[in-house]
Short mmCIF file of C-alpha atoms in Angstrom, two decimals:
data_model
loop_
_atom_site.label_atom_id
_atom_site.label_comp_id
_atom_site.label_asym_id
_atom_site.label_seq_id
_atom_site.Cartn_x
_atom_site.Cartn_y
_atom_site.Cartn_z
CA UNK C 18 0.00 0.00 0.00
CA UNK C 19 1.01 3.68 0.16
CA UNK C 20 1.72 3.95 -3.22
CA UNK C 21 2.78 7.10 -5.21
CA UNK C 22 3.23 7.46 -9.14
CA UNK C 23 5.16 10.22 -11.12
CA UNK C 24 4.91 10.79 -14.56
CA UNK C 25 6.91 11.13 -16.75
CA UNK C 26 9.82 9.99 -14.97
CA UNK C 27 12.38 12.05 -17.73
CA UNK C 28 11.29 14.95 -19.81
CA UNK C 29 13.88 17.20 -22.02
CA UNK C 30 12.35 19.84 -23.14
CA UNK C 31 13.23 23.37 -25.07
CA UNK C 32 13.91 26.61 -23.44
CA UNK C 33 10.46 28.58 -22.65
CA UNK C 34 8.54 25.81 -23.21
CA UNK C 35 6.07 24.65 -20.27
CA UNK C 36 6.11 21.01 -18.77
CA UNK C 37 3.55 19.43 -16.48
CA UNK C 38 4.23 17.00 -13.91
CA UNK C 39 1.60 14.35 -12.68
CA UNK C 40 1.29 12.83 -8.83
CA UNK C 41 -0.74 10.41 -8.20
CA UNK C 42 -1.86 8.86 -4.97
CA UNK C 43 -2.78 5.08 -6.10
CA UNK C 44 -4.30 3.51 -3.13
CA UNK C 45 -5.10 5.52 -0.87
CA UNK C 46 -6.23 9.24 -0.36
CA UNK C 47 -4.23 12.49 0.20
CA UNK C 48 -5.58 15.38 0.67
CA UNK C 49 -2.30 17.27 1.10
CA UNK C 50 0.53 16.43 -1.57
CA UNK C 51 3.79 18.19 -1.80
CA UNK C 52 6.38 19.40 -4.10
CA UNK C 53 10.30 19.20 -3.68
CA UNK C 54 13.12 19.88 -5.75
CA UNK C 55 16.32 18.24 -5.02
CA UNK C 56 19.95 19.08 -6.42
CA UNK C 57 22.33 16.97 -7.49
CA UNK C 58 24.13 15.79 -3.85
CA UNK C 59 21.60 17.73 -2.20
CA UNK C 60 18.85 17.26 0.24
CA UNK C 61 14.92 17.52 -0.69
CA UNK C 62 13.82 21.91 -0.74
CA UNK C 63 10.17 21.71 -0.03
CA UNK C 64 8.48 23.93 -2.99
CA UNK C 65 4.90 23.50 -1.78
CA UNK C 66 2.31 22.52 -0.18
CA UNK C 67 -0.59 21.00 -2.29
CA UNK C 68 -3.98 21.01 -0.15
CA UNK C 69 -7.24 19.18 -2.33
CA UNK C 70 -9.61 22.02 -3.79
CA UNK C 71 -7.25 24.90 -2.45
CA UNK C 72 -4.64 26.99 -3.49
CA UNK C 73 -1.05 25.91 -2.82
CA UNK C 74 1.14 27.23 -0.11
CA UNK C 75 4.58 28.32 -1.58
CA UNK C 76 7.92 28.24 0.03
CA UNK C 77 9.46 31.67 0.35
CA UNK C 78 11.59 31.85 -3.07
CA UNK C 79 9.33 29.86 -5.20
CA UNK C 80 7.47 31.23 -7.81
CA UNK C 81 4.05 30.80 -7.24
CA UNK C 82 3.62 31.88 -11.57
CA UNK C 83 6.21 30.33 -12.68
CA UNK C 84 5.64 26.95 -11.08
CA UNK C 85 1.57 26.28 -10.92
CA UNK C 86 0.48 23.69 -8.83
CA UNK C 87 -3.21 21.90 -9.04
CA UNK C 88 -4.46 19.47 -6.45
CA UNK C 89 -7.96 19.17 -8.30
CA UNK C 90 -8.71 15.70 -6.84
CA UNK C 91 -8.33 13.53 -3.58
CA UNK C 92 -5.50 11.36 -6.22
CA UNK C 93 -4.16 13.79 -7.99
CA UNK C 94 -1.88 16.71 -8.11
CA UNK C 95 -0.15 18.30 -10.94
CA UNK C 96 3.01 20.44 -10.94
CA UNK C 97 3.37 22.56 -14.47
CA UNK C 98 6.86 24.43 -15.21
CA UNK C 99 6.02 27.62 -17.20
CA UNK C 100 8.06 28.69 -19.29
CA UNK C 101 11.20 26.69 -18.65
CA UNK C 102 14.77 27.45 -18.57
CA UNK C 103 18.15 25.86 -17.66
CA UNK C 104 18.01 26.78 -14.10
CA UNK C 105 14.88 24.73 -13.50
CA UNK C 106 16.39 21.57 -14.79
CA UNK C 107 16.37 19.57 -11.59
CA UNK C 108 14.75 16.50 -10.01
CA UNK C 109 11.66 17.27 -8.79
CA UNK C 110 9.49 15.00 -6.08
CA UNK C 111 6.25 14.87 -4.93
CA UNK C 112 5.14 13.23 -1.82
CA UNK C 113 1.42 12.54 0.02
CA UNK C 114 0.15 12.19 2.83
CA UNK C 115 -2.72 9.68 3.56
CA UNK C 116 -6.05 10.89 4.68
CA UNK C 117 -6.14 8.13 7.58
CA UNK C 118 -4.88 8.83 10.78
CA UNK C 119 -2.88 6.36 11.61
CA UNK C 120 -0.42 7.36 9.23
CA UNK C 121 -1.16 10.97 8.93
CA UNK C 122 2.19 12.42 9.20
CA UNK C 123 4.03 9.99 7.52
CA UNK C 124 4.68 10.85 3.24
CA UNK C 125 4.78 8.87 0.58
CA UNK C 126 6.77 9.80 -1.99
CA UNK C 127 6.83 9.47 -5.51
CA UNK C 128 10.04 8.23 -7.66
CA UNK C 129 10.77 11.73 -9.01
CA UNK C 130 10.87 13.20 -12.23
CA UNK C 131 14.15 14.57 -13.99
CA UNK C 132 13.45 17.58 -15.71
CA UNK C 133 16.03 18.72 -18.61
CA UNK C 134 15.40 22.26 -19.77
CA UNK C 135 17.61 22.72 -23.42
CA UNK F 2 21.97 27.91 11.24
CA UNK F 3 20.27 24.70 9.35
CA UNK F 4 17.48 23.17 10.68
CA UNK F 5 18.93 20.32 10.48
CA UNK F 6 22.35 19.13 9.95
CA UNK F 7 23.69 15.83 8.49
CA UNK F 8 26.94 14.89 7.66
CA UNK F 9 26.99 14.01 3.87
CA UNK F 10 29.61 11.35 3.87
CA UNK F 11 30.41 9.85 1.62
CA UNK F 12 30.42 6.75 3.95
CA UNK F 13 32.29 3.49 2.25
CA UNK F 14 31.87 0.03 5.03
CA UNK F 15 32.77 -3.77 4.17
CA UNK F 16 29.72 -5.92 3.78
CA UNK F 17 28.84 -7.14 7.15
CA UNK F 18 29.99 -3.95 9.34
CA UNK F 19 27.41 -1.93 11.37
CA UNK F 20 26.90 1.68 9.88
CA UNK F 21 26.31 4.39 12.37
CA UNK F 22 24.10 7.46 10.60
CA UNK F 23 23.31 10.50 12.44
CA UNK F 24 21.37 13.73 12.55
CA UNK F 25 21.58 16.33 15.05
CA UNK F 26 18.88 19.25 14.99
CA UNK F 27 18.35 23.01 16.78
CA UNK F 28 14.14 22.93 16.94
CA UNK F 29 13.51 21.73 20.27
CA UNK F 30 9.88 21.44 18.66
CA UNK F 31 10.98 18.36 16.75
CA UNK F 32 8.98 15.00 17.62
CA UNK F 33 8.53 12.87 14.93
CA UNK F 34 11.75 11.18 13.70
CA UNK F 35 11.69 9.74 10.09
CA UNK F 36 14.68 7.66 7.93
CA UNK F 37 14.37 7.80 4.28
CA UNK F 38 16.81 5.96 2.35
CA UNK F 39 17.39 7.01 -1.69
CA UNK F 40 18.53 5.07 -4.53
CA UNK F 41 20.18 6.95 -7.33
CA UNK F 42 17.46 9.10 -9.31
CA UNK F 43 14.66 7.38 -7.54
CA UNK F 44 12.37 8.61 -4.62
CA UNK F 45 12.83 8.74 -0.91
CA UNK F 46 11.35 5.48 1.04
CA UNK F 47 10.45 5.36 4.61
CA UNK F 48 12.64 3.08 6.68
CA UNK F 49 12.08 4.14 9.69
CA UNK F 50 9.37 6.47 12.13
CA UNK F 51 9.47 7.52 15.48
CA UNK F 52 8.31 9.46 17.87
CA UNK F 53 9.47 11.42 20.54
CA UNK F 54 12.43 9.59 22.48
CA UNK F 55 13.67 6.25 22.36
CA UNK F 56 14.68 3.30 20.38
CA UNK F 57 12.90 1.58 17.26
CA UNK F 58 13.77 -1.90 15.46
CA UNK F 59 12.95 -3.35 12.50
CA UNK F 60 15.13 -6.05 10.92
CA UNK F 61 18.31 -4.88 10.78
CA UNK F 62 17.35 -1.16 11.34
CA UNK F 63 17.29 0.21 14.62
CA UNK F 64 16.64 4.24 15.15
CA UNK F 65 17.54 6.02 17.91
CA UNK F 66 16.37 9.20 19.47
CA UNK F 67 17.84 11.29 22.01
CA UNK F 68 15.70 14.70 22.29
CA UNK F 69 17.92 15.50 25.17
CA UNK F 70 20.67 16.09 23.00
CA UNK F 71 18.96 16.99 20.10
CA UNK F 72 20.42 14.26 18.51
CA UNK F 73 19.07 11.07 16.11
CA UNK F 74 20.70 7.86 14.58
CA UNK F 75 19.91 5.09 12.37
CA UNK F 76 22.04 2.12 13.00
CA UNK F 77 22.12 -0.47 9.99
CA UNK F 78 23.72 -3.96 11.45
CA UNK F 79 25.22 -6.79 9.04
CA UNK F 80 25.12 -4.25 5.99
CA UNK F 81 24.47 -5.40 2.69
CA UNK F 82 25.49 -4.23 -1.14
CA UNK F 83 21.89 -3.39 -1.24
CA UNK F 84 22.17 -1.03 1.38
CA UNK F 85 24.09 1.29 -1.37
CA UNK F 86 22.38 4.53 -1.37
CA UNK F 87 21.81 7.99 -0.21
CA UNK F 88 19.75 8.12 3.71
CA UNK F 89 17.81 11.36 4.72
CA UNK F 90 16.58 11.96 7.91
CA UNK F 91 13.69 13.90 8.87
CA UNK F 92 11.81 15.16 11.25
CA UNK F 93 8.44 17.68 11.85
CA UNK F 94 6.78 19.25 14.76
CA UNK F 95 3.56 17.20 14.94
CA UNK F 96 0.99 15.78 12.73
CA UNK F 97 0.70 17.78 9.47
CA UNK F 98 3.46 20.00 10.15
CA UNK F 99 6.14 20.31 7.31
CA UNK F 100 8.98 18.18 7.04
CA UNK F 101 12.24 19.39 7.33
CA UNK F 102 15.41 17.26 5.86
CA UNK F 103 18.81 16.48 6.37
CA UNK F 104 20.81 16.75 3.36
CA UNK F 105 21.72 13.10 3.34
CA UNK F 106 24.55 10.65 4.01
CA UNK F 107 26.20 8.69 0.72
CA UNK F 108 26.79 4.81 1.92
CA UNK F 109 28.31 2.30 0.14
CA UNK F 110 28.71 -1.29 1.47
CA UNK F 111 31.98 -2.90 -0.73
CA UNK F 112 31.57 -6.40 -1.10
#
């Protein structure tokens, strides 16, 4: 159980182009998801929070424009790049947490997805 | 001053020795304890949780917490090839409350 997709895993893509990024919660439900970005030899920087039929809550830093975030179902929360560049080439992570109590603060995270901005 | 602060290693260990991994942390607010360990370009898995002081087992795991001194390890006995890969700690302030992460050791167990 506990199980968290990504997709795509890999994704090159050209300068100012805009790239969305799926999590998915597959068997259970989260109502809060959340976004990291992790450097190469680096620990995970928490981007944002993802809350189910709210807005996000940013990290101070993050552009809240450039990097959209949509949590429009109990399963499912998107992350879409806008307008990419070379600097946001990174490996990004989402985690969730499940609905149920006992395991309420524990997350689940996903198997990342390696962003490659030409 | 970090939240928390891990050393990054890298950490190389025959097959067979017992790894000692440790965190130390400044937020006496801190009482839930996770390990993740992370495979090359893959995701964080949960190892090990615990909360507040004390020790924790599983298998060849066993977790340690000392809120006293601020102060968390992860103990890995009989290590294994397998056990090749990067191990974040973390911890949060209570149920809900963000995580906050070490920035990982780098084992490798030589055969």
């Amino acid at each position: 159980g506990a199980v968290v997709s990504q997709h795509p895993s890999w994704v090159i893509c050209k300068s100012g182009t805009s790239v969305k990024i799926e999590c998915r919660s597959l068997d259970f439900q989260a109502t809060t998801m959340f976004w990291y970005r992790q450097f190469p030899k680096q620990s995970l920087m928490l981007m944002a929070t993802s809350n189910e039929g709210s807005k996000a809550t940013y990290e101070q830093g993050v552009e809240k424009d450039k990097f959209l975030i949509n949590h429009a179902s109990l399963t499912l929360s998107t992350l879409t790049v806008t307008s990419a560049h070379p600097e946001d080439s990174s490996f990004y992570i989402c985690s969730a947490r499940d609905s149920g109590w006992e395991t309420y603060n524990e997350q689940f995270f996903g198997p990342g997805t390696r962003l490659t901005v030409l | 001053q970090k939240e928390v602060e891990q050393d990054p290693g890298p950490l190389s260990v025959p097959e067979g020795a017992i790894v000692s991994l440790n965190c130390t942390y400044s937020n006496s607010a801190f009482q839930y304890f996770m390990w993740y360990r992370q495979y090359s370009r893959k995701g964080p898995e949960l190892l090990m949780y615990t909360y507040s002081s004390g020790n924790k087992e599983d298998g060849r795991f066993t977790a340690q917490v000392d809120k006293s001194s601020k102060y968390i390890s992860l103990f890995i006995r009989d290590s294994q090839p397998s056990d090749s890969a990067t191990y974040l700690c973390a911890m949060s302030s209570g149920p809900g409350n963000q995580f906050y992460f070490g920035t990982g050791t780098s084992l490798t167990v030589i055969p």
